[in-house]
Coordinates of C-alpha atoms in Angstrom, one line a residue:
M1 CA 96.8 114.2 92.8
A2 CA 97.3 115.3 96.4
K3 CA 100.6 115.9 98.1
L4 CA 100.6 113.8 101.3
K5 CA 100.6 115.7 104.6
S6 CA 103.3 113.6 106.1
E7 CA 103.3 115.5 109.4
T8 CA 100.3 113.5 110.5
L9 CA 102.0 110.2 109.9
F10 CA 104.3 108.0 111.9
S11 CA 107.9 108.1 111.0
N12 CA 109.1 105.1 108.9
E13 CA 111.2 104.0 111.8
L14 CA 108.3 104.0 114.3
L15 CA 105.9 102.5 111.8
N16 CA 108.3 99.6 111.2
E17 CA 108.5 99.0 115.0
I18 CA 104.7 99.1 115.2
R19 CA 104.2 96.7 112.3
G20 CA 106.6 94.2 113.9
K21 CA 104.2 94.0 116.9
F22 CA 101.3 92.6 114.9
S23 CA 100.7 89.1 113.5
Y24 CA 100.0 88.4 109.8
I25 CA 100.2 92.1 108.9
D26 CA 100.9 91.5 105.2
V27 CA 100.6 87.7 104.9
D28 CA 97.5 85.5 104.4
P29 CA 97.7 83.0 107.3
V30 CA 96.1 80.2 105.3
K31 CA 97.5 80.7 101.8
Q32 CA 100.8 82.1 103.0
R33 CA 100.9 84.7 100.3
K34 CA 101.2 88.4 100.4
R35 CA 97.9 90.3 101.1
I36 CA 96.5 93.6 102.2
F37 CA 94.0 93.2 105.0
F38 CA 91.6 96.1 104.9
D39 CA 88.8 94.6 106.9
N40 CA 89.8 95.7 110.4
A41 CA 86.3 97.0 111.1
G42 CA 85.3 93.3 111.1
G43 CA 88.2 92.1 113.3
S44 CA 91.5 93.9 113.7
F45 CA 95.1 92.7 113.5
R46 CA 96.2 91.0 116.7
L47 CA 99.0 92.2 118.8
K48 CA 101.5 89.3 119.1
K49 CA 102.1 89.9 122.8
A50 CA 98.3 90.0 123.5
T51 CA 97.8 86.5 122.0
E52 CA 101.1 85.2 123.5
V53 CA 100.3 86.4 127.0
F54 CA 96.7 85.1 126.7
H55 CA 97.9 81.6 126.0
Q56 CA 100.6 81.7 128.7
I57 CA 98.2 82.8 131.4
D58 CA 95.3 80.5 130.2
L59 CA 97.6 77.4 130.6
I60 CA 97.8 78.0 134.4
P61 CA 95.2 75.7 136.1
N62 CA 94.9 77.6 139.4
C63 CA 91.7 79.4 140.4
P64 CA 92.3 83.1 141.2
Q65 CA 89.9 82.8 144.1
R66 CA 92.4 80.8 146.2
N67 CA 95.1 81.6 148.7
H68 CA 98.0 79.9 146.8
E69 CA 100.8 82.0 145.4
T70 CA 100.0 81.3 141.8
S71 CA 96.3 82.0 142.4
K72 CA 97.3 85.4 143.9
Y73 CA 99.4 86.0 140.8
L74 CA 96.3 85.3 138.6
L75 CA 94.2 87.6 140.7
D76 CA 96.8 90.3 140.3
V77 CA 96.7 89.9 136.5
E78 CA 92.9 90.2 136.7
Q79 CA 93.0 93.3 138.9
K80 CA 95.6 94.9 136.6
G81 CA 93.4 94.2 133.6
I82 CA 90.4 95.8 135.3
I83 CA 92.5 98.9 136.1
D84 CA 93.6 99.0 132.4
A85 CA 90.0 98.7 131.2
R86 CA 89.4 101.8 133.4
T87 CA 92.3 103.4 131.7
I88 CA 90.6 102.9 128.3
F89 CA 87.4 104.4 129.5
N90 CA 88.9 106.9 132.0
A91 CA 86.5 105.4 134.5
K92 CA 87.4 106.5 138.0
K93 CA 84.2 105.1 139.5
G94 CA 81.5 102.7 138.4
S95 CA 82.1 99.0 137.5
I96 CA 83.9 97.0 134.8
N97 CA 82.2 93.8 133.8
T98 CA 83.0 91.1 131.3
Y99 CA 80.6 89.3 129.0
F100 CA 80.9 86.6 126.3
T101 CA 80.8 89.3 123.6
A102 CA 80.4 93.0 123.4
S103 CA 77.0 92.4 121.8
Q104 CA 75.9 90.4 124.8
A105 CA 77.0 93.2 127.0
I106 CA 75.0 95.9 125.3
F107 CA 71.9 93.6 125.0
E108 CA 71.9 92.6 128.7
I109 CA 72.6 96.1 130.0
T110 CA 69.9 97.6 127.8
G111 CA 67.4 95.1 129.3
V112 CA 68.3 95.7 132.9
I113 CA 68.0 99.5 132.5
A114 CA 64.8 99.4 130.5
E115 CA 63.1 97.0 132.9
N116 CA 64.0 99.1 136.0
T117 CA 63.2 102.6 134.8
E118 CA 60.0 104.4 134.4
G119 CA 59.0 105.8 131.0
T120 CA 56.9 105.5 127.9
N121 CA 59.6 105.5 125.2
I122 CA 63.1 104.4 124.3
V123 CA 65.3 106.4 121.9
T124 CA 67.9 105.0 119.6
T125 CA 69.2 105.7 116.0
A126 CA 69.0 104.0 112.6
L127 CA 72.8 103.8 112.6
E128 CA 73.1 101.3 115.5
H129 CA 74.6 97.8 115.3
P130 CA 71.9 95.2 115.6
S131 CA 73.0 94.2 119.1
A132 CA 72.1 97.7 120.3
F133 CA 69.1 98.5 118.0
D134 CA 67.5 95.1 118.5
A135 CA 67.9 95.3 122.2
A136 CA 66.1 98.6 122.3
K137 CA 63.4 97.3 120.0
F138 CA 63.1 94.0 122.0
Y139 CA 62.6 95.8 125.3
A140 CA 60.4 98.5 123.9
H141 CA 58.0 95.8 122.6
K142 CA 58.3 93.7 125.8
L143 CA 57.5 96.7 128.0
G144 CA 54.9 98.3 125.8
R145 CA 57.0 101.4 125.1
E146 CA 57.4 103.5 121.9
L147 CA 60.6 103.0 120.1
R148 CA 61.8 106.3 118.7
V149 CA 64.5 106.1 116.0
A150 CA 66.7 109.1 115.0
N151 CA 67.4 109.3 111.3
T152 CA 70.9 109.4 109.8
N153 CA 72.4 112.3 107.9
P154 CA 73.4 111.3 104.4
V155 CA 76.0 114.1 104.2
T156 CA 78.0 113.4 107.4
G157 CA 77.3 109.6 107.4
G158 CA 76.3 110.0 111.1
V159 CA 73.3 111.2 113.2
D160 CA 72.9 114.9 114.1
V161 CA 72.7 115.8 117.8
E162 CA 69.4 117.7 117.2
E163 CA 67.9 114.6 115.4
I164 CA 68.4 112.6 118.6
T165 CA 67.5 115.2 121.2
R166 CA 64.2 116.1 119.5
L167 CA 63.0 112.6 120.3
I168 CA 63.8 112.8 124.0
D169 CA 61.3 114.0 126.6
E170 CA 60.6 113.5 130.3
N171 CA 59.1 110.1 129.5
T172 CA 62.2 108.7 127.8
S173 CA 63.5 105.8 129.9
L174 CA 66.7 105.1 127.9
L175 CA 68.8 106.5 125.1
S176 CA 71.0 104.0 123.2
V177 CA 73.5 105.5 120.7
I178 CA 76.5 104.4 118.8
Y179 CA 79.9 106.2 119.1
A180 CA 80.9 105.8 115.5
S181 CA 79.5 104.1 112.4
N182 CA 81.0 100.9 111.1
V183 CA 79.6 101.8 107.6
S184 CA 80.7 105.4 107.1
G185 CA 83.2 105.9 109.9
A186 CA 81.3 108.9 111.1
I187 CA 82.0 109.8 114.7
L188 CA 79.0 111.1 116.7
D189 CA 79.3 114.0 119.0
I190 CA 78.7 111.9 122.1
E191 CA 79.8 114.7 124.5
T192 CA 77.2 117.1 123.2
I193 CA 74.5 114.4 122.9
V194 CA 74.9 113.6 126.6
K195 CA 74.8 117.3 127.6
E196 CA 71.8 118.2 125.6
A197 CA 69.9 115.0 126.4
R198 CA 70.3 115.5 130.1
K199 CA 69.1 119.1 129.8
I200 CA 65.8 117.6 128.7
K201 CA 65.9 114.8 131.3
P202 CA 68.6 115.1 133.9
D203 CA 68.4 111.5 135.1
L204 CA 68.2 109.9 131.7
Y205 CA 70.0 106.6 131.3
I206 CA 72.4 106.6 128.3
V207 CA 74.1 103.5 126.8
V208 CA 76.8 103.8 124.2
D209 CA 78.1 101.2 121.8
A210 CA 81.8 102.1 121.3
V211 CA 83.0 98.8 119.6
Q212 CA 83.8 100.6 116.3
H213 CA 85.4 103.7 117.8
A214 CA 87.5 102.3 120.6
P215 CA 90.5 101.3 118.5
H216 CA 90.6 104.6 116.7
G217 CA 89.9 107.4 119.2
I218 CA 89.7 108.5 122.8
I219 CA 86.9 107.5 125.2
D220 CA 86.5 109.6 128.3
I221 CA 83.7 108.9 130.8
E222 CA 84.6 112.1 132.7
K223 CA 83.6 114.1 129.6
T224 CA 80.8 111.9 128.5
P225 CA 79.2 110.5 131.7
V226 CA 77.1 107.8 130.2
D227 CA 75.7 104.9 132.2
A228 CA 77.2 102.1 130.1
I229 CA 79.7 101.8 127.3
N230 CA 81.4 98.8 125.7
F231 CA 84.2 97.7 123.5
A232 CA 85.3 94.4 121.9
P233 CA 88.9 93.4 122.6
Y234 CA 89.2 91.4 119.4
K235 CA 88.5 94.6 117.4
F236 CA 91.0 96.5 119.6
F237 CA 94.2 94.5 118.8
G238 CA 93.3 91.9 121.4
V239 CA 91.7 88.4 121.5
R240 CA 88.3 86.9 120.8
G241 CA 85.9 85.5 123.4
C242 CA 85.2 88.5 125.6
G243 CA 83.3 91.8 125.7
I244 CA 84.1 94.6 128.2
A245 CA 81.6 97.1 129.6
Y246 CA 81.7 100.0 131.9
L247 CA 78.6 100.7 134.0
S248 CA 78.0 103.8 136.1
E249 CA 77.4 103.3 139.8
R250 CA 73.6 103.7 139.5
A251 CA 73.5 101.4 136.5
A252 CA 75.6 98.8 138.3
N253 CA 73.3 99.0 141.3
L254 CA 70.2 98.1 139.3
P255 CA 69.0 94.4 139.7
H256 CA 71.4 92.6 137.4
H257 CA 71.9 88.9 137.5
R258 CA 74.5 88.7 140.3
L259 CA 75.9 86.8 143.3
Y260 CA 74.5 88.5 146.4
G261 CA 77.5 87.7 148.5
K262 CA 79.7 90.0 146.3
A263 CA 80.2 93.7 146.9
D264 CA 77.8 96.2 145.4
G265 CA 78.8 96.8 141.8
D266 CA 80.7 93.5 141.4
L267 CA 78.6 91.9 138.6
Q268 CA 80.9 89.1 137.6
L269 CA 79.2 85.7 137.5
G270 CA 81.5 82.8 138.1
S271 CA 85.2 83.1 137.4
P272 CA 86.3 85.5 134.7
V273 CA 89.2 84.4 132.6
P274 CA 92.5 86.1 133.8
A275 CA 94.0 85.6 130.4
H276 CA 91.5 88.0 128.9
F277 CA 92.6 90.7 131.4
A278 CA 96.2 90.0 130.6
A279 CA 95.5 90.6 126.9
I280 CA 93.7 93.9 127.7
S281 CA 96.8 95.0 129.6
E282 CA 99.0 94.3 126.6
V283 CA 96.7 96.5 124.5
V284 CA 97.0 99.3 126.9
D285 CA 100.8 98.8 127.2
Y286 CA 101.0 99.0 123.4
V287 CA 99.1 102.3 123.1
W288 CA 101.0 103.6 126.1
W289 CA 104.2 102.7 124.3
I290 CA 103.2 104.8 121.3
G291 CA 102.3 107.7 123.6
S292 CA 105.7 107.5 125.3
K293 CA 107.3 108.2 121.9
F294 CA 105.7 111.6 121.8
S295 CA 105.4 112.6 125.5
N296 CA 107.4 112.7 128.7
E297 CA 104.3 112.2 130.8
Q298 CA 104.5 109.4 133.4
D299 CA 100.7 108.9 134.1
R300 CA 99.4 105.8 132.4
R301 CA 96.1 107.3 131.2
S302 CA 97.9 110.4 129.9
L303 CA 100.3 108.3 127.8
F304 CA 97.4 106.1 126.7
V305 CA 95.5 109.3 125.5
E306 CA 98.6 110.5 123.7
G307 CA 99.0 107.1 122.0
M308 CA 95.4 107.2 120.8
K309 CA 95.8 110.8 119.6
R310 CA 98.8 109.6 117.5
I311 CA 96.9 106.6 116.2
A312 CA 94.1 108.9 115.1
L313 CA 96.5 111.3 113.4
Q314 CA 98.2 108.4 111.5
E315 CA 94.8 107.1 110.5
R316 CA 93.7 110.5 109.3
G317 CA 96.7 110.7 107.1
L318 CA 96.0 107.3 105.7
L319 CA 92.3 108.2 105.1
E320 CA 93.4 111.4 103.3
T321 CA 95.7 109.3 101.2
L322 CA 93.0 106.8 100.4
L323 CA 90.6 109.5 99.3
D324 CA 92.9 112.0 97.6
G325 CA 95.8 109.8 96.6
T326 CA 99.5 110.7 96.3
E327 CA 101.8 112.1 93.7
K328 CA 102.1 108.4 92.4
V329 CA 98.4 107.5 92.2
P330 CA 95.0 109.2 92.3
G331 CA 92.7 108.6 95.3
L332 CA 89.3 107.1 95.3
R333 CA 87.7 110.5 94.8
N334 CA 89.5 110.9 91.6
I335 CA 89.2 107.5 89.9
P336 CA 86.5 107.6 87.2
G337 CA 84.0 104.8 87.8
V338 CA 84.5 104.8 91.6
T339 CA 82.0 106.4 94.0
V340 CA 82.9 107.3 97.6
H341 CA 79.7 107.2 99.6
L342 CA 79.0 109.4 102.7
D343 CA 82.1 111.3 101.9
Y344 CA 82.1 114.0 104.6
K345 CA 85.0 116.4 104.1
D346 CA 86.0 116.9 107.8
L347 CA 88.2 113.9 108.3
S348 CA 88.6 114.8 112.0
K349 CA 85.0 113.5 112.4
R350 CA 85.7 110.2 110.8
D351 CA 87.3 106.9 111.8
L352 CA 89.4 105.1 109.1
I353 CA 86.5 103.6 107.1
V354 CA 85.5 104.3 103.5
A355 CA 82.3 103.1 101.9
M356 CA 82.7 102.9 98.1
S357 CA 81.4 101.3 95.0
I358 CA 82.7 100.5 91.5
E359 CA 80.4 101.3 88.5
D360 CA 78.6 98.3 87.1
L361 CA 80.2 95.9 89.6
D362 CA 78.2 94.0 92.2
Y363 CA 79.5 94.5 95.7
K364 CA 80.1 90.9 96.4
E365 CA 81.8 90.4 93.1
A366 CA 84.0 93.4 93.8
V367 CA 85.0 91.8 97.1
R368 CA 85.8 88.6 95.3
Q369 CA 87.9 90.4 92.7
Y370 CA 89.8 92.3 95.4
E371 CA 90.6 89.0 97.1
E372 CA 92.0 87.6 93.8
E373 CA 94.3 90.6 93.8
G374 CA 95.4 89.9 97.4
V375 CA 93.2 92.5 99.1
I376 CA 90.6 91.7 101.8
V377 CA 87.6 94.1 102.1
F378 CA 84.0 93.5 102.9
E379 CA 80.6 94.2 101.3
R380 CA 77.9 96.0 103.4
V381 CA 74.6 95.2 101.6
A382 CA 71.0 95.7 102.3
T383 CA 70.3 91.9 102.2
S384 CA 72.4 91.5 105.4
I385 CA 70.8 91.8 108.8
Y386 CA 74.0 93.5 110.0
S387 CA 73.8 96.2 107.3
K388 CA 70.2 96.5 106.0
R389 CA 68.9 99.2 108.3
M390 CA 72.0 101.4 108.2
I391 CA 72.5 101.1 104.4
E392 CA 68.8 101.8 103.6
S393 CA 68.8 104.8 106.0
F394 CA 71.3 106.4 103.6
G395 CA 69.2 105.5 100.5
M396 CA 71.9 103.0 99.4
K397 CA 71.7 99.4 98.3
G398 CA 75.2 98.6 99.5
A399 CA 78.9 99.5 99.6
I400 CA 82.3 98.0 99.6
R401 CA 83.7 98.8 103.1
V402 CA 87.4 99.5 103.2
S403 CA 88.9 99.6 106.7
P404 CA 92.7 99.8 107.1
L405 CA 94.4 100.3 110.5
H406 CA 97.1 102.7 111.8
C407 CA 99.8 100.1 111.3
H408 CA 99.3 100.2 107.5
R409 CA 101.7 102.1 105.3
V410 CA 101.1 104.7 102.6
E411 CA 102.5 102.1 100.2
D412 CA 99.6 99.8 101.2
I413 CA 97.1 102.4 100.3
E414 CA 98.8 103.2 97.0
E415 CA 98.8 99.5 96.1
F416 CA 95.1 99.3 96.9
L417 CA 94.4 102.3 94.7
V418 CA 96.4 100.8 91.8
I419 CA 94.5 97.6 92.1
T420 CA 91.2 99.6 92.2
Q421 CA 92.1 101.3 89.0
K422 CA 93.0 98.0 87.4
M423 CA 89.6 96.5 88.5
V424 CA 87.7 99.5 87.1
E425 CA 89.5 99.2 83.7
K426 CA 89.0 95.4 83.6
N427 CA 85.2 95.7 84.2
R428 CA 84.8 98.4 81.6
S429 CA 86.5 96.4 78.9

């Protein structure tokens, strides 16, 4: 059993403060019983302040596009939220736009770019979420272009840079690529992908789906100058009902649906909801607060980056615990009858997600048994439209996806491992 590398983890004092900021962190909101929620890749814990502020702001009936004092207040809330979205992306230029969902954002942006650029092919990967892959496929078919799909790497659980760039040529109109997998947790090398792709075609449009990665790691448009990138607030400690996207200046100036009276780059249709922007600001405030515990920097982006670094370190410690165990309990790698799929050893290249299976136990049945034990996980199976392509690309039929969050404790991981051992023994008897 492994000795925990505690230097990567939050102190107990800080972790207790962090846990107090989230709702239902260890309680089932319906059954009102203790539970371990390890399905944060499906929808993360909500910050209490994000939901509280959302409801407070959303109760105000004023329209932000008025000259009343309360309307001006709502406009200020909206503008601060846009600035904070820029903080998340490190987007000094370009546009921030809201959509009903992050999936809608990636689908619409893919369409606008594809329909307004020359080329004979569109490149994507087998690892994409259906919103990105199906958008690329839809517009490739509509425009009579070849869809080129980069294969996954069954060792890393991701897609190699060379596998993507070999498909790009001077006739590629669009590259659509995911930042991190919501099956394996593998983080793609977006910075190198962008550099190498633009060596082949300097004016190539690149769209990135960052929904999975945004709550776990740093996004930096200055280092990865893509044309569009999105995140989902509800998977980033925020609220449902909104998708946020950054668009480069040239992408924003393409012929989107828009109101012509607005300034160039302003793509908002109708009145965006100020409450959504208030919730985004609360998310940035939270990460900024974590950063302030470790740095004396004053700049908001610098402290946000520090906060995300600390979140990533905490999650790496939890991932190591999940895989290798502690002095009290063996990790998934060491429990007979358990298989850890796509188990790449370099944890710095993985978000906090594990794909696993239990010998002779159906994935859905395993999820049901975990729930009986007060643990929420999720099955990724080849019969699901959201999983089929990715799962089959790895030569798998399915997996139990385990996705904790940085606010979990080592004790939560240990309890999950004990329950897993119990389930293995039960299904062997």
